[in-house]
mmCIF file of C-alpha atoms in Angstrom:
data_model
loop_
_atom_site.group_PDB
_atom_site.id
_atom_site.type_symbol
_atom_site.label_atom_id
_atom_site.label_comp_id
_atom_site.label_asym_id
_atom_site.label_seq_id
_atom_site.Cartn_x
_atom_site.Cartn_y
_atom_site.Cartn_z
ATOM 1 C CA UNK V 560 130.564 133.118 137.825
ATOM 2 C CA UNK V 561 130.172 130.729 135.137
ATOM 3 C CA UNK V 562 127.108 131.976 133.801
ATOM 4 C CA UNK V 563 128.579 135.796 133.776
ATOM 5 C CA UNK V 564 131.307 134.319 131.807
ATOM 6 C CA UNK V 565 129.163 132.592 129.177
ATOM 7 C CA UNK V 566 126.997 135.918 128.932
ATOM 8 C CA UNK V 567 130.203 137.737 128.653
ATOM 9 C CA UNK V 568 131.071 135.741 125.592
ATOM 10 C CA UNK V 569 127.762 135.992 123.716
ATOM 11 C CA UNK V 570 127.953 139.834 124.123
ATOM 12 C CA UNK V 571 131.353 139.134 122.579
ATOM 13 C CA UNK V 572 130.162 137.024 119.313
ATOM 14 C CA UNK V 573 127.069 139.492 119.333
ATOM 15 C CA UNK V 574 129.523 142.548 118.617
ATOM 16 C CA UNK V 575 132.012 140.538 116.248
ATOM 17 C CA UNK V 576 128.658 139.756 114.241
ATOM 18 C CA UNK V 577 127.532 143.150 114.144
ATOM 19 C CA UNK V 578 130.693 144.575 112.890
ATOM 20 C CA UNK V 579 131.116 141.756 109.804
ATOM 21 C CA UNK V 580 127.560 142.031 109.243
ATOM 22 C CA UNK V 581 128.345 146.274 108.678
ATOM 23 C CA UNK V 582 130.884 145.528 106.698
ATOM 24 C CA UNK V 583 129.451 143.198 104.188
ATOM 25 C CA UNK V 584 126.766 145.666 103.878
ATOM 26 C CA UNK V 585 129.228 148.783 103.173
ATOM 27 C CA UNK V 586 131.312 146.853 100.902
ATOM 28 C CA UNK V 587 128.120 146.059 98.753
ATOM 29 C CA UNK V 588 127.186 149.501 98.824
ATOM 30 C CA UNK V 589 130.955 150.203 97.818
ATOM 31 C CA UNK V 590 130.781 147.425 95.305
ATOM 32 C CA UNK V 591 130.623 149.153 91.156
ATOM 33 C CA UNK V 592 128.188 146.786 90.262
ATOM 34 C CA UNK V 593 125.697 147.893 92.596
ATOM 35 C CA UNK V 594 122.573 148.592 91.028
ATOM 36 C CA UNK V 595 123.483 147.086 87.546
ATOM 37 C CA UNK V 596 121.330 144.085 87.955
ATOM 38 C CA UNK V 597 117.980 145.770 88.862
ATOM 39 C CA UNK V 598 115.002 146.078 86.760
ATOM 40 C CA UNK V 599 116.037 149.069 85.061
ATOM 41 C CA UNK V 600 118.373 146.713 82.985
ATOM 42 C CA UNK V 601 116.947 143.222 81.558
ATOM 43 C CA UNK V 602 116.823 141.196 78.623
ATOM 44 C CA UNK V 603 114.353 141.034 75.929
ATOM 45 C CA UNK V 604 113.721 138.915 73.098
ATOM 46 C CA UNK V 605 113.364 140.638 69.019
ATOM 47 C CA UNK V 606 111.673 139.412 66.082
ATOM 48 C CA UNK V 607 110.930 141.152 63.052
ATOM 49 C CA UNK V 608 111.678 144.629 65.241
ATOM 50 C CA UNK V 609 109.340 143.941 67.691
ATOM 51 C CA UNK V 610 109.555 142.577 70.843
ATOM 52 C CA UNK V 611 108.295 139.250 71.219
ATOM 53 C CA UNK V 612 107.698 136.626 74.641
ATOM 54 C CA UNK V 613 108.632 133.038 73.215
ATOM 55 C CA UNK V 614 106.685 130.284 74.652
ATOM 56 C CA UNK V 615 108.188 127.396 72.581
ATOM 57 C CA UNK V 616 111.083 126.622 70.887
ATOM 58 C CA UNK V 617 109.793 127.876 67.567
ATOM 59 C CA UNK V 618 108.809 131.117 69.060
ATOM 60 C CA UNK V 619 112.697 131.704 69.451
ATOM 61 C CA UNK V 620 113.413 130.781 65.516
ATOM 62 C CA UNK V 621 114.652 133.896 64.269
ATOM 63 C CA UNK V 622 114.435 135.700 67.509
ATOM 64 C CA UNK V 623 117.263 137.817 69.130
ATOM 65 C CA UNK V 624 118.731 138.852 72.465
ATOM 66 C CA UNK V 625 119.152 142.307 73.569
ATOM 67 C CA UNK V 626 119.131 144.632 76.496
ATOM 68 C CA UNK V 627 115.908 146.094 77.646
ATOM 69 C CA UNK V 628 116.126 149.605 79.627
ATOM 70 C CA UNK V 629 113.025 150.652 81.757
ATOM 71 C CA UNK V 630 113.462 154.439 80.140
ATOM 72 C CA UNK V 631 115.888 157.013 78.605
ATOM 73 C CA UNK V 632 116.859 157.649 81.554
ATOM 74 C CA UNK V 633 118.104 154.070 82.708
ATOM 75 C CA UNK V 634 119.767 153.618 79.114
ATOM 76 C CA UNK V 635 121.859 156.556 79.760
ATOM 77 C CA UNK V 636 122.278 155.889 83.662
ATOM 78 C CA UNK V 637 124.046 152.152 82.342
ATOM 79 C CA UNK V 638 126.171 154.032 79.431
ATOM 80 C CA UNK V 639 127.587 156.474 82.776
ATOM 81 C CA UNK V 640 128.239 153.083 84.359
ATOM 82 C CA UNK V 641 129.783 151.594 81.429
ATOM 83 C CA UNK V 642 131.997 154.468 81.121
ATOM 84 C CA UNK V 643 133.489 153.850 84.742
ATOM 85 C CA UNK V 644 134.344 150.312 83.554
ATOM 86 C CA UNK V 645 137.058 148.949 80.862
ATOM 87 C CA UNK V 646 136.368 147.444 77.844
ATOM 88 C CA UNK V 647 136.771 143.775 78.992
ATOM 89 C CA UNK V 648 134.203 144.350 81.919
ATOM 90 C CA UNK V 649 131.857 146.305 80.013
ATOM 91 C CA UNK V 650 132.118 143.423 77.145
ATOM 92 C CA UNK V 651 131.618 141.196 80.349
ATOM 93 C CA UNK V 652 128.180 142.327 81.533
ATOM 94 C CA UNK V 653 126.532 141.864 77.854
ATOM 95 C CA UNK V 654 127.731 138.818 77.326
ATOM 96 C CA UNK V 655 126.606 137.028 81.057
ATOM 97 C CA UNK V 656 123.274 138.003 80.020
ATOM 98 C CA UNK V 657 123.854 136.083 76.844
ATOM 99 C CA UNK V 658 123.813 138.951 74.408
ATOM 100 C CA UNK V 659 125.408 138.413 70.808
ATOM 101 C CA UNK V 660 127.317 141.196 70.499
ATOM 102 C CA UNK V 661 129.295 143.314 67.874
ATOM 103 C CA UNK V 662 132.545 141.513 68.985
ATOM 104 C CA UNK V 663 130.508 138.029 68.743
ATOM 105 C CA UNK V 664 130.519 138.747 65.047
ATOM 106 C CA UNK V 665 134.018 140.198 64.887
ATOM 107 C CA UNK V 666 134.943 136.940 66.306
ATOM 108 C CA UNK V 667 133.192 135.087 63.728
ATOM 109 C CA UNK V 668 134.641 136.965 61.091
ATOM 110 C CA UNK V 669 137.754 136.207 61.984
ATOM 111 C CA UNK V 670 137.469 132.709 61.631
ATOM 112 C CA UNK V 671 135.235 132.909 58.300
ATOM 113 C CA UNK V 672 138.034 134.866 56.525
ATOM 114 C CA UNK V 673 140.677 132.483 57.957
ATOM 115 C CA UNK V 674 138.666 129.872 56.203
ATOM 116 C CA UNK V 675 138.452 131.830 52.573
ATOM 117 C CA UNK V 676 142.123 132.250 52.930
ATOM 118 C CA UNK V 677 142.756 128.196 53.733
ATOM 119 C CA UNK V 678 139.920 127.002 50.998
ATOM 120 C CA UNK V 679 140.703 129.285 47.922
ATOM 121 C CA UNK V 680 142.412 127.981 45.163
ATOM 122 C CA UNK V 681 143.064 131.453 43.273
ATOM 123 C CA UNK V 682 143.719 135.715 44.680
ATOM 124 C CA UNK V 683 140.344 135.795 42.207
ATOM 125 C CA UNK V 684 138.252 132.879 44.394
ATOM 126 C CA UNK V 685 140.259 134.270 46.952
ATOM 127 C CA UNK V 686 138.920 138.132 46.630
ATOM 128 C CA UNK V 687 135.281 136.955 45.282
ATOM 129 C CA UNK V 688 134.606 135.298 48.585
ATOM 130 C CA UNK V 689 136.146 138.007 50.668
ATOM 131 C CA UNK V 690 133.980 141.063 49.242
ATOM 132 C CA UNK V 691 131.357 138.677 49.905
ATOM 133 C CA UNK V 692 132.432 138.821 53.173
ATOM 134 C CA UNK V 693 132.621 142.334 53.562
ATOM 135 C CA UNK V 694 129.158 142.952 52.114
ATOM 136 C CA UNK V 695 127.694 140.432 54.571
ATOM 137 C CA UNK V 696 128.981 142.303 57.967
ATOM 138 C CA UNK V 697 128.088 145.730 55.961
ATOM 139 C CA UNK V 698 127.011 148.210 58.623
ATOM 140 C CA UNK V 699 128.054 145.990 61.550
ATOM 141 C CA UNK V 700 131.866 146.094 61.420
ATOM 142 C CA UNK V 701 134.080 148.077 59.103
ATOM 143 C CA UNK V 702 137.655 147.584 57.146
ATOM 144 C CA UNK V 703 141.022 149.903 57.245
ATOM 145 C CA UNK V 704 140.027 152.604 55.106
ATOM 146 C CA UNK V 705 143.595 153.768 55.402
ATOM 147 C CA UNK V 706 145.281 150.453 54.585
ATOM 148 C CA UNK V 707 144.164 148.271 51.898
ATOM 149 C CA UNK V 708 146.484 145.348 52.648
ATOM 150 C CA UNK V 709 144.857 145.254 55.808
ATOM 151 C CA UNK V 710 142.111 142.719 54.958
ATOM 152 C CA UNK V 711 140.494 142.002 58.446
ATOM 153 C CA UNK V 712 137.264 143.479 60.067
ATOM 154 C CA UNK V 713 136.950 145.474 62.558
ATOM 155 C CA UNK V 714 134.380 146.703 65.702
ATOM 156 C CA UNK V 715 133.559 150.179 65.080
ATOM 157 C CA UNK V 716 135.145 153.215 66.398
ATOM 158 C CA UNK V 717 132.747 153.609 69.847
ATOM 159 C CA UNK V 718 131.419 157.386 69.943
ATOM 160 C CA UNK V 719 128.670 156.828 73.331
ATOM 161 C CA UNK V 720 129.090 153.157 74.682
ATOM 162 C CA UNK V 721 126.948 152.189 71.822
ATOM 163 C CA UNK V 722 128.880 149.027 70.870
ATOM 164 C CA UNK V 723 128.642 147.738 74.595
ATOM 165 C CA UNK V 724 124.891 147.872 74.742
ATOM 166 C CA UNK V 725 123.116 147.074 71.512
ATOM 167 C CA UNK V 726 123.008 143.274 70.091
ATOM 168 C CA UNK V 727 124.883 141.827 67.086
ATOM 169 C CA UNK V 728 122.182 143.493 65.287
ATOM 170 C CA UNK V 729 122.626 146.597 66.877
ATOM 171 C CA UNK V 730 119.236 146.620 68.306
ATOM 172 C CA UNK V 731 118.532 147.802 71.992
ATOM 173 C CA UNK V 732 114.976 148.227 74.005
ATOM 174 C CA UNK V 733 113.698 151.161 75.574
ATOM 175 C CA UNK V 734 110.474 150.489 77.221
ATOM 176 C CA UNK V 735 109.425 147.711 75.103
ATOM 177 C CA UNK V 736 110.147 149.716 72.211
ATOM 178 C CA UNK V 737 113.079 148.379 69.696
ATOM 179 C CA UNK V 738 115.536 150.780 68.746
ATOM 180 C CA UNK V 739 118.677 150.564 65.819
ATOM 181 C CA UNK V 740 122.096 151.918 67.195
ATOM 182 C CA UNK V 741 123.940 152.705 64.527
ATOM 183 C CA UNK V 742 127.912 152.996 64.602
ATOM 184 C CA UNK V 743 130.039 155.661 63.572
ATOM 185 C CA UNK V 744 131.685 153.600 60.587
ATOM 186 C CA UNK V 745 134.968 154.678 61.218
ATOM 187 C CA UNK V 746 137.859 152.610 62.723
ATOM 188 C CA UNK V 747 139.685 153.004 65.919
ATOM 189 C CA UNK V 748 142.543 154.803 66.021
ATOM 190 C CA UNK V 749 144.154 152.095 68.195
ATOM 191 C CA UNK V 750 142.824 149.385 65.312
ATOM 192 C CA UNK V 751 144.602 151.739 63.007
ATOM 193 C CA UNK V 752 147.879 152.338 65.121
ATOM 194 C CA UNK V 753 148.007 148.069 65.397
ATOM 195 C CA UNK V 754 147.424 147.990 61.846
ATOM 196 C CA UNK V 755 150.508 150.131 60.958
ATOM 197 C CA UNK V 756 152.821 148.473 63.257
ATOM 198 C CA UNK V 757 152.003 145.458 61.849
ATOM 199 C CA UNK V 758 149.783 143.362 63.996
ATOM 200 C CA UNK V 759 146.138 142.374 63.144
ATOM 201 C CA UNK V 760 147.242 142.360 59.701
ATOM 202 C CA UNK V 761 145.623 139.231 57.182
ATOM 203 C CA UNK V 762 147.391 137.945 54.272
ATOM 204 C CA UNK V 763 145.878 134.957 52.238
ATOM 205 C CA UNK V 764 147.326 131.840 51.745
ATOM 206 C CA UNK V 765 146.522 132.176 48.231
#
């Protein structure tokens, strides 16, 4: 009797194991990130446009991060997948493979012209270090074409997931070849809309 019993029971745990065990294994199947992690989508290291394998730390002086697709055809698989996502998970998988990114430099920006508006002493020092500025991030990030008191910089307008994959150089790899997204130049319209209700908006100290 007692050993029915005990049998009994393990047939019991066997089925209860069986039925988590299937559903782990449909939730993964379920789960939007499957697939995103495979070796269609790595990392690579740039220097001087080519794609270089670092072996010490000087090999990384000058050297950049960006994602590596196997083909065309797994770039434009992750842009489909990007496009199921919003902009603070696409943002998400870049960065926790420890990509600069467009919005790294954004960032940056930010705090730089905080910095000209705390240390100049004159709207002249004040607007000398600010196209400065401007010309440095050239072709990277852009300023409100439609409202010059609106001194900040901003991400590009995003035509084709293009400011989600490429680097803070806008660089990208497509079968160990090193490609140059660039941007559409224009500003958001939801940049502009903030912008003319009064948000984002930078006004020097000075």
């Amino acid at each position: 009797m007692l050993k029915q019993f005990k049998t009994a029971v393990l047939a019991a745990i066997a089925i209860v194991l069986s039925i988590a065990i299937g559903s782990c294994t449909n939730e993964d199947l379920d789960s939007p990130n499957q697939g995103t992690s495979s070796s269609d989508v790595t990392v690579a290291w740039i220097k001087d446009g080519k794609v270089v394998y670092p072996k010490s730390r000087a090999d990384f002086e000058g050297a950049s991060k960006a994602l590596s697709f196997s083909s065309k055809e797994a770039l434009n698989s992750h842009k489909a997948y990007l496009s199921t996502l919003g902009p603070t998970e696409r943002l998400n998988f870049i960065e926790a493979l420890g990509v600069r990114t467009i919005y790294t430099i954004a960032e940056e920006a930010d705090e730089e012209l905080e910095k000209i508006g705390s240390n100049s002493n004159s709207e002249i020092e004040f607007r000398q270090k600010y196209n400065s500025l401007v010309e440095k991030y050239t072709g990277r990030l852009v300023t409100n074409n439609q409202d010059e008191t609106d001194l900040n910089l901003y991400v590009p307008e995003d035509n084709d997931m293009e400011t989600y994959y490429v680097n803070d150089n806008l660089q990208y790899v497509v079968d160990g070849q090193v490609y140059k997204q660039y941007t559409s130049g224009q500003l958001s319209e939801a940049d502009a809309a903030m912008s003319r209700s009064g948000n984002y908006i930078y006004t020097p100290e000075v």
